[in-house]
Amino acid sequence: MSFDYTKMIEVALEAAQKSDAQNPVALKVGEAFGYADAFLILSGQVERNVQAIARDIEDELNLQGVKTLRREGREGGRWILLDFGDLIVHIFHAEDREYYALEKLWADQPEIDLSGYLTTA
């Protein structure tokens, strides 16, 4: 099954919320970054939480037929990158997310409204 990046974001967010991912932000980066259409950036509070978020996102997207092209940083649990082609997911430890500030680095790219994808507890 072929997913566009918006469907991948929807599936990834649903999986991430089960692992208590925090502060999701999605950026449409296709115009400036030729390797993907969007970034999804999420936070976890501790290394194990970051690893669980990454595992749950990867497992669910793979279950839906979306292949993981590359993954980096899973062992350390501070910044995990999951490459699904049109979507690249960055899962940060909260401290590292603040330090690397990807949202500021890519601030000139349009933000994708996630309100329709998020569930409220």
Short mmCIF file of N, CA, C and O in Angstrom, two decimals, residues 3-109:
data_model
loop_
_atom_site.label_atom_id
_atom_site.label_comp_id
_atom_site.label_asym_id
_atom_site.label_seq_id
_atom_site.Cartn_x
_atom_site.Cartn_y
_atom_site.Cartn_z
N PHE A 3 1.47 5.11 0.84
CA PHE A 3 1.00 6.18 1.73
C PHE A 3 1.68 7.47 1.31
O PHE A 3 2.88 7.49 1.04
N ASP A 4 0.93 8.58 1.33
CA ASP A 4 1.59 9.86 1.20
C ASP A 4 2.02 10.31 2.59
O ASP A 4 1.66 9.70 3.60
N TYR A 5 2.78 11.39 2.65
CA TYR A 5 3.33 11.79 3.94
C TYR A 5 2.25 12.17 4.95
O TYR A 5 2.42 11.96 6.15
N THR A 6 1.10 12.68 4.50
CA THR A 6 0.06 13.05 5.46
C THR A 6 -0.52 11.81 6.15
O THR A 6 -0.79 11.85 7.35
N LYS A 7 -0.70 10.74 5.40
CA LYS A 7 -1.20 9.49 6.00
C LYS A 7 -0.14 8.90 6.94
O LYS A 7 -0.46 8.38 8.01
N MET A 8 1.14 9.00 6.54
CA MET A 8 2.21 8.51 7.41
C MET A 8 2.24 9.29 8.72
O MET A 8 2.42 8.70 9.80
N ILE A 9 2.04 10.61 8.64
CA ILE A 9 2.01 11.43 9.86
C ILE A 9 0.86 10.98 10.75
O ILE A 9 1.03 10.83 11.97
N GLU A 10 -0.29 10.75 10.16
CA GLU A 10 -1.45 10.31 10.94
C GLU A 10 -1.16 9.00 11.68
O GLU A 10 -1.43 8.88 12.88
N VAL A 11 -0.61 8.02 10.98
CA VAL A 11 -0.30 6.72 11.59
C VAL A 11 0.78 6.89 12.66
O VAL A 11 0.68 6.34 13.76
N ALA A 12 1.81 7.66 12.35
CA ALA A 12 2.92 7.88 13.30
C ALA A 12 2.44 8.57 14.56
O ALA A 12 2.82 8.18 15.67
N LEU A 13 1.60 9.58 14.42
CA LEU A 13 1.10 10.29 15.60
C LEU A 13 0.23 9.40 16.48
O LEU A 13 0.32 9.46 17.70
N GLU A 14 -0.60 8.59 15.85
CA GLU A 14 -1.44 7.68 16.63
C GLU A 14 -0.56 6.72 17.44
O GLU A 14 -0.80 6.49 18.63
N ALA A 15 0.47 6.19 16.82
CA ALA A 15 1.39 5.29 17.53
C ALA A 15 2.16 6.03 18.61
O ALA A 15 2.34 5.53 19.72
N ALA A 16 2.62 7.22 18.31
CA ALA A 16 3.42 8.01 19.25
C ALA A 16 2.63 8.39 20.49
O ALA A 16 3.18 8.41 21.60
N GLN A 17 1.37 8.70 20.30
CA GLN A 17 0.55 9.09 21.45
C GLN A 17 0.38 7.94 22.44
O GLN A 17 0.24 8.18 23.64
N LYS A 18 0.41 6.72 21.97
CA LYS A 18 0.31 5.57 22.86
C LYS A 18 1.52 5.48 23.78
O LYS A 18 1.45 4.88 24.85
N SER A 19 2.64 6.05 23.35
CA SER A 19 3.87 6.03 24.14
C SER A 19 4.14 7.37 24.82
O SER A 19 5.26 7.65 25.22
N ASP A 20 3.12 8.19 24.91
CA ASP A 20 3.22 9.49 25.58
C ASP A 20 4.22 10.45 24.95
O ASP A 20 4.91 11.19 25.64
N ALA A 21 4.29 10.45 23.62
CA ALA A 21 5.12 11.44 22.93
C ALA A 21 4.56 12.83 23.22
O ALA A 21 3.36 13.01 23.39
N GLN A 22 5.45 13.80 23.26
CA GLN A 22 5.05 15.15 23.60
C GLN A 22 5.44 16.14 22.50
O GLN A 22 6.38 15.92 21.75
N ASN A 23 4.71 17.23 22.45
CA ASN A 23 5.00 18.38 21.60
C ASN A 23 5.24 18.04 20.14
O ASN A 23 6.27 18.42 19.56
N PRO A 24 4.30 17.37 19.50
CA PRO A 24 4.51 17.05 18.09
C PRO A 24 4.45 18.30 17.20
O PRO A 24 3.60 19.17 17.39
N VAL A 25 5.38 18.35 16.26
CA VAL A 25 5.41 19.42 15.26
C VAL A 25 5.74 18.75 13.94
O VAL A 25 6.64 17.90 13.86
N ALA A 26 5.01 19.12 12.90
CA ALA A 26 5.30 18.61 11.56
C ALA A 26 5.56 19.80 10.64
O ALA A 26 4.87 20.81 10.70
N LEU A 27 6.60 19.65 9.84
CA LEU A 27 7.00 20.70 8.91
C LEU A 27 7.00 20.16 7.49
O LEU A 27 7.48 19.05 7.24
N LYS A 28 6.48 20.93 6.58
CA LYS A 28 6.50 20.58 5.16
C LYS A 28 7.81 21.10 4.59
O LYS A 28 7.98 22.30 4.39
N VAL A 29 8.77 20.19 4.35
CA VAL A 29 10.13 20.59 3.98
C VAL A 29 10.50 20.26 2.54
O VAL A 29 11.63 20.48 2.12
N GLY A 30 9.57 19.74 1.78
CA GLY A 30 9.86 19.26 0.43
C GLY A 30 10.47 20.28 -0.50
O GLY A 30 11.31 19.96 -1.34
N GLU A 31 10.08 21.55 -0.38
CA GLU A 31 10.62 22.59 -1.25
C GLU A 31 12.10 22.85 -0.98
O GLU A 31 12.86 23.19 -1.88
N ALA A 32 12.52 22.72 0.27
CA ALA A 32 13.89 23.04 0.65
C ALA A 32 14.78 21.81 0.83
O ALA A 32 16.00 21.93 0.85
N PHE A 33 14.17 20.65 0.96
CA PHE A 33 14.90 19.42 1.30
C PHE A 33 14.45 18.34 0.32
O PHE A 33 13.35 17.82 0.44
N GLY A 34 15.27 18.02 -0.62
CA GLY A 34 14.89 17.13 -1.70
C GLY A 34 14.71 15.67 -1.34
O GLY A 34 14.28 14.89 -2.18
N TYR A 35 14.99 15.27 -0.11
CA TYR A 35 14.94 13.86 0.25
C TYR A 35 13.64 13.43 0.92
O TYR A 35 13.39 12.24 1.08
N ALA A 36 12.83 14.40 1.36
CA ALA A 36 11.58 14.07 2.04
C ALA A 36 10.61 15.22 1.86
O ALA A 36 11.01 16.35 1.60
N ASP A 37 9.33 14.91 2.03
CA ASP A 37 8.30 15.95 1.96
C ASP A 37 8.03 16.60 3.31
O ASP A 37 7.62 17.75 3.38
N ALA A 38 8.23 15.83 4.40
CA ALA A 38 7.87 16.35 5.71
C ALA A 38 8.78 15.78 6.80
O ALA A 38 9.32 14.69 6.67
N PHE A 39 8.91 16.57 7.86
CA PHE A 39 9.54 16.14 9.11
C PHE A 39 8.44 16.08 10.16
O PHE A 39 7.59 16.98 10.23
N LEU A 40 8.48 15.06 10.99
CA LEU A 40 7.66 14.99 12.19
C LEU A 40 8.63 14.98 13.35
O LEU A 40 9.53 14.14 13.40
N ILE A 41 8.46 15.93 14.27
CA ILE A 41 9.37 16.09 15.41
C ILE A 41 8.56 15.87 16.68
O ILE A 41 7.51 16.48 16.87
N LEU A 42 9.09 15.00 17.55
CA LEU A 42 8.41 14.63 18.79
C LEU A 42 9.42 14.59 19.93
O LEU A 42 10.62 14.47 19.68
N SER A 43 8.93 14.61 21.15
CA SER A 43 9.80 14.52 22.32
C SER A 43 9.36 13.40 23.25
O SER A 43 8.17 13.08 23.33
N GLY A 44 10.35 12.88 23.98
CA GLY A 44 10.12 11.96 25.09
C GLY A 44 10.88 12.48 26.29
O GLY A 44 11.82 13.26 26.14
N GLN A 45 10.49 12.04 27.47
CA GLN A 45 11.09 12.59 28.69
C GLN A 45 12.39 11.90 29.12
O GLN A 45 13.24 12.54 29.71
N VAL A 46 12.51 10.62 28.85
CA VAL A 46 13.72 9.87 29.22
C VAL A 46 14.10 8.98 28.05
O VAL A 46 13.29 8.76 27.14
N GLU A 47 15.30 8.45 28.06
CA GLU A 47 15.80 7.66 26.94
C GLU A 47 14.88 6.50 26.60
O GLU A 47 14.61 6.24 25.43
N ARG A 48 14.41 5.78 27.60
CA ARG A 48 13.52 4.63 27.34
C ARG A 48 12.22 5.06 26.68
O ARG A 48 11.68 4.37 25.83
N ASN A 49 11.72 6.22 27.06
CA ASN A 49 10.50 6.75 26.45
C ASN A 49 10.76 7.11 24.98
O ASN A 49 9.94 6.80 24.11
N VAL A 50 11.88 7.73 24.69
CA VAL A 50 12.25 8.07 23.32
C VAL A 50 12.35 6.79 22.49
O VAL A 50 11.82 6.72 21.36
N GLN A 51 12.98 5.77 23.04
CA GLN A 51 13.11 4.49 22.33
C GLN A 51 11.75 3.84 22.09
O GLN A 51 11.49 3.29 21.02
N ALA A 52 10.87 3.91 23.09
CA ALA A 52 9.53 3.32 22.95
C ALA A 52 8.72 4.05 21.88
O ALA A 52 8.02 3.41 21.08
N ILE A 53 8.80 5.36 21.86
CA ILE A 53 8.09 6.14 20.84
C ILE A 53 8.57 5.72 19.46
O ILE A 53 7.76 5.45 18.56
N ALA A 54 9.89 5.66 19.28
CA ALA A 54 10.46 5.28 17.98
C ALA A 54 10.03 3.88 17.58
O ALA A 54 9.64 3.64 16.44
N ARG A 55 10.09 2.96 18.52
CA ARG A 55 9.70 1.56 18.24
C ARG A 55 8.24 1.48 17.83
O ARG A 55 7.89 0.82 16.84
N ASP A 56 7.38 2.18 18.56
CA ASP A 56 5.95 2.12 18.26
C ASP A 56 5.63 2.74 16.90
O ASP A 56 4.81 2.20 16.14
N ILE A 57 6.27 3.85 16.58
CA ILE A 57 6.05 4.48 15.28
C ILE A 57 6.53 3.55 14.17
O ILE A 57 5.82 3.31 13.19
N GLU A 58 7.74 3.04 14.31
CA GLU A 58 8.29 2.18 13.28
C GLU A 58 7.46 0.91 13.11
O GLU A 58 7.14 0.51 11.99
N ASP A 59 7.09 0.29 14.21
CA ASP A 59 6.29 -0.94 14.13
C ASP A 59 4.96 -0.69 13.43
O ASP A 59 4.55 -1.48 12.57
N GLU A 60 4.29 0.39 13.77
CA GLU A 60 2.97 0.64 13.19
C GLU A 60 3.07 0.99 11.71
O GLU A 60 2.28 0.50 10.91
N LEU A 61 4.03 1.83 11.34
CA LEU A 61 4.17 2.16 9.93
C LEU A 61 4.57 0.93 9.12
O LEU A 61 4.05 0.70 8.02
N ASN A 62 5.48 0.11 9.67
CA ASN A 62 5.86 -1.13 8.98
C ASN A 62 4.67 -2.06 8.84
O ASN A 62 4.47 -2.67 7.78
N LEU A 63 3.85 -2.16 9.87
CA LEU A 63 2.65 -2.99 9.83
C LEU A 63 1.69 -2.52 8.73
O LEU A 63 1.02 -3.33 8.09
N GLN A 64 1.67 -1.22 8.49
CA GLN A 64 0.82 -0.64 7.46
C GLN A 64 1.44 -0.72 6.06
O GLN A 64 0.87 -0.24 5.09
N GLY A 65 2.65 -1.30 5.99
CA GLY A 65 3.30 -1.48 4.70
C GLY A 65 4.30 -0.41 4.31
O GLY A 65 4.80 -0.40 3.18
N VAL A 66 4.60 0.50 5.23
CA VAL A 66 5.58 1.55 4.97
C VAL A 66 6.94 1.06 5.44
O VAL A 66 7.12 0.76 6.62
N LYS A 67 7.88 0.98 4.53
CA LYS A 67 9.20 0.45 4.83
C LYS A 67 10.09 1.51 5.48
O LYS A 67 10.12 2.67 5.05
N THR A 68 10.82 1.10 6.51
CA THR A 68 11.84 1.96 7.11
C THR A 68 13.07 1.92 6.21
O THR A 68 13.63 0.85 5.98
N LEU A 69 13.46 3.06 5.71
CA LEU A 69 14.64 3.12 4.85
C LEU A 69 15.92 3.23 5.65
O LEU A 69 16.96 2.72 5.25
N ARG A 70 15.83 3.93 6.77
CA ARG A 70 17.02 4.11 7.61
C ARG A 70 16.59 4.50 9.01
O ARG A 70 15.58 5.16 9.20
N ARG A 71 17.38 4.09 9.99
CA ARG A 71 17.16 4.52 11.37
C ARG A 71 18.52 4.82 11.99
O ARG A 71 19.50 4.14 11.72
N GLU A 72 18.56 5.84 12.79
CA GLU A 72 19.79 6.25 13.47
C GLU A 72 19.49 6.59 14.92
O GLU A 72 18.44 7.17 15.21
N GLY A 73 20.40 6.25 15.82
CA GLY A 73 20.35 6.71 17.19
C GLY A 73 19.49 5.93 18.16
O GLY A 73 19.32 6.36 19.30
N ARG A 74 18.96 4.80 17.75
CA ARG A 74 18.03 4.08 18.63
C ARG A 74 18.70 3.62 19.92
O ARG A 74 18.09 3.66 20.99
N GLU A 75 19.94 3.21 19.85
CA GLU A 75 20.61 2.69 21.04
C GLU A 75 20.75 3.75 22.13
O GLU A 75 20.55 3.47 23.30
N GLY A 76 21.10 4.97 21.74
CA GLY A 76 21.32 6.02 22.73
C GLY A 76 20.05 6.60 23.31
O GLY A 76 20.02 7.02 24.47
N GLY A 77 19.00 6.67 22.52
CA GLY A 77 17.74 7.17 23.02
C GLY A 77 17.70 8.66 23.28
O GLY A 77 16.85 9.13 24.04
N ARG A 78 18.60 9.41 22.66
CA ARG A 78 18.60 10.86 22.84
C ARG A 78 18.01 11.58 21.62
O ARG A 78 17.29 12.55 21.76
N TRP A 79 18.34 11.10 20.42
CA TRP A 79 17.78 11.63 19.18
C TRP A 79 17.71 10.46 18.20
O TRP A 79 18.74 9.96 17.75
N ILE A 80 16.53 10.02 17.91
CA ILE A 80 16.34 8.91 16.99
C ILE A 80 15.72 9.45 15.71
O ILE A 80 14.73 10.19 15.75
N LEU A 81 16.32 9.09 14.60
CA LEU A 81 15.82 9.48 13.28
C LEU A 81 15.30 8.24 12.59
O LEU A 81 16.00 7.24 12.52
N LEU A 82 14.07 8.32 12.10
CA LEU A 82 13.45 7.25 11.32
C LEU A 82 13.12 7.81 9.95
O LEU A 82 12.35 8.77 9.84
N ASP A 83 13.67 7.20 8.92
CA ASP A 83 13.47 7.66 7.55
C ASP A 83 12.50 6.72 6.85
O ASP A 83 12.80 5.54 6.67
N PHE A 84 11.34 7.26 6.48
CA PHE A 84 10.33 6.49 5.76
C PHE A 84 10.15 7.01 4.33
O PHE A 84 9.10 6.83 3.72
N GLY A 85 11.17 7.65 3.81
CA GLY A 85 11.09 8.19 2.46
C GLY A 85 10.49 9.58 2.45
O GLY A 85 11.19 10.55 2.68
N ASP A 86 9.20 9.68 2.21
CA ASP A 86 8.54 10.99 2.17
C ASP A 86 8.43 11.64 3.54
O ASP A 86 8.20 12.84 3.64
N LEU A 87 8.58 10.85 4.59
CA LEU A 87 8.50 11.36 5.96
C LEU A 87 9.75 10.97 6.73
O LEU A 87 10.14 9.80 6.73
N ILE A 88 10.35 11.94 7.41
CA ILE A 88 11.44 11.67 8.33
C ILE A 88 10.96 12.06 9.72
O ILE A 88 10.49 13.18 9.93
N VAL A 89 11.05 11.11 10.65
CA VAL A 89 10.59 11.33 12.02
C VAL A 89 11.81 11.51 12.91
O VAL A 89 12.74 10.70 12.89
N HIS A 90 11.79 12.60 13.68
CA HIS A 90 12.84 12.90 14.65
C HIS A 90 12.21 12.77 16.03
O HIS A 90 11.27 13.50 16.35
N ILE A 91 12.72 11.85 16.85
CA ILE A 91 12.24 11.70 18.22
C ILE A 91 13.39 12.09 19.13
O ILE A 91 14.45 11.46 19.11
N PHE A 92 13.19 13.13 19.91
CA PHE A 92 14.24 13.69 20.76
C PHE A 92 13.94 13.46 22.24
O PHE A 92 12.77 13.50 22.65
N HIS A 93 14.99 13.30 23.01
CA HIS A 93 14.90 13.53 24.45
C HIS A 93 14.60 15.01 24.58
O HIS A 93 15.14 15.84 23.83
N ALA A 94 13.74 15.40 25.50
CA ALA A 94 13.29 16.79 25.61
C ALA A 94 14.46 17.78 25.69
O ALA A 94 14.43 18.84 25.05
N GLU A 95 15.50 17.43 26.44
CA GLU A 95 16.66 18.33 26.57
C GLU A 95 17.37 18.51 25.23
O GLU A 95 17.79 19.61 24.88
N ASP A 96 17.54 17.43 24.49
CA ASP A 96 18.24 17.49 23.21
C ASP A 96 17.41 18.23 22.16
O ASP A 96 17.97 18.93 21.31
N ARG A 97 16.12 18.09 22.24
CA ARG A 97 15.28 18.82 21.28
C ARG A 97 15.45 20.31 21.46
O ARG A 97 15.55 21.06 20.49
N GLU A 98 15.49 20.75 22.69
CA GLU A 98 15.70 22.17 22.97
C GLU A 98 17.08 22.62 22.46
O GLU A 98 17.21 23.68 21.86
N TYR A 99 18.09 21.80 22.68
CA TYR A 99 19.45 22.14 22.27
C TYR A 99 19.59 22.23 20.75
O TYR A 99 20.14 23.19 20.22
N TYR A 100 19.09 21.23 20.02
CA TYR A 100 19.25 21.20 18.57
C TYR A 100 18.24 22.10 17.83
O TYR A 100 18.52 22.53 16.72
N ALA A 101 17.11 22.35 18.41
CA ALA A 101 16.12 23.31 17.93
C ALA A 101 15.83 23.19 16.43
O ALA A 101 15.94 24.17 15.69
N LEU A 102 15.47 21.99 15.99
CA LEU A 102 15.16 21.80 14.56
C LEU A 102 14.04 22.71 14.07
O LEU A 102 14.08 23.19 12.94
N GLU A 103 13.07 22.96 14.92
CA GLU A 103 11.98 23.84 14.51
C GLU A 103 12.50 25.23 14.15
O GLU A 103 12.01 25.86 13.21
N LYS A 104 13.49 25.72 14.88
CA LYS A 104 14.08 27.03 14.57
C LYS A 104 14.94 26.96 13.32
O LYS A 104 14.93 27.88 12.50
N LEU A 105 15.67 25.88 13.17
CA LEU A 105 16.51 25.71 11.99
C LEU A 105 15.68 25.69 10.71
O LEU A 105 16.08 26.23 9.69
N TRP A 106 14.50 25.09 10.78
CA TRP A 106 13.61 24.96 9.62
C TRP A 106 12.42 25.92 9.72
O TRP A 106 11.37 25.69 9.10
N ALA A 107 12.56 27.00 10.44
CA ALA A 107 11.45 27.92 10.71
C ALA A 107 10.85 28.54 9.45
O ALA A 107 9.70 28.97 9.47
N ASP A 108 11.60 28.57 8.37
CA ASP A 108 11.07 29.16 7.13
C ASP A 108 10.19 28.18 6.35
O ASP A 108 9.63 28.55 5.32
N GLN A 109 10.05 26.96 6.85
CA GLN A 109 9.21 25.95 6.19
C GLN A 109 7.82 25.95 6.83
O GLN A 109 7.70 26.12 8.04
#
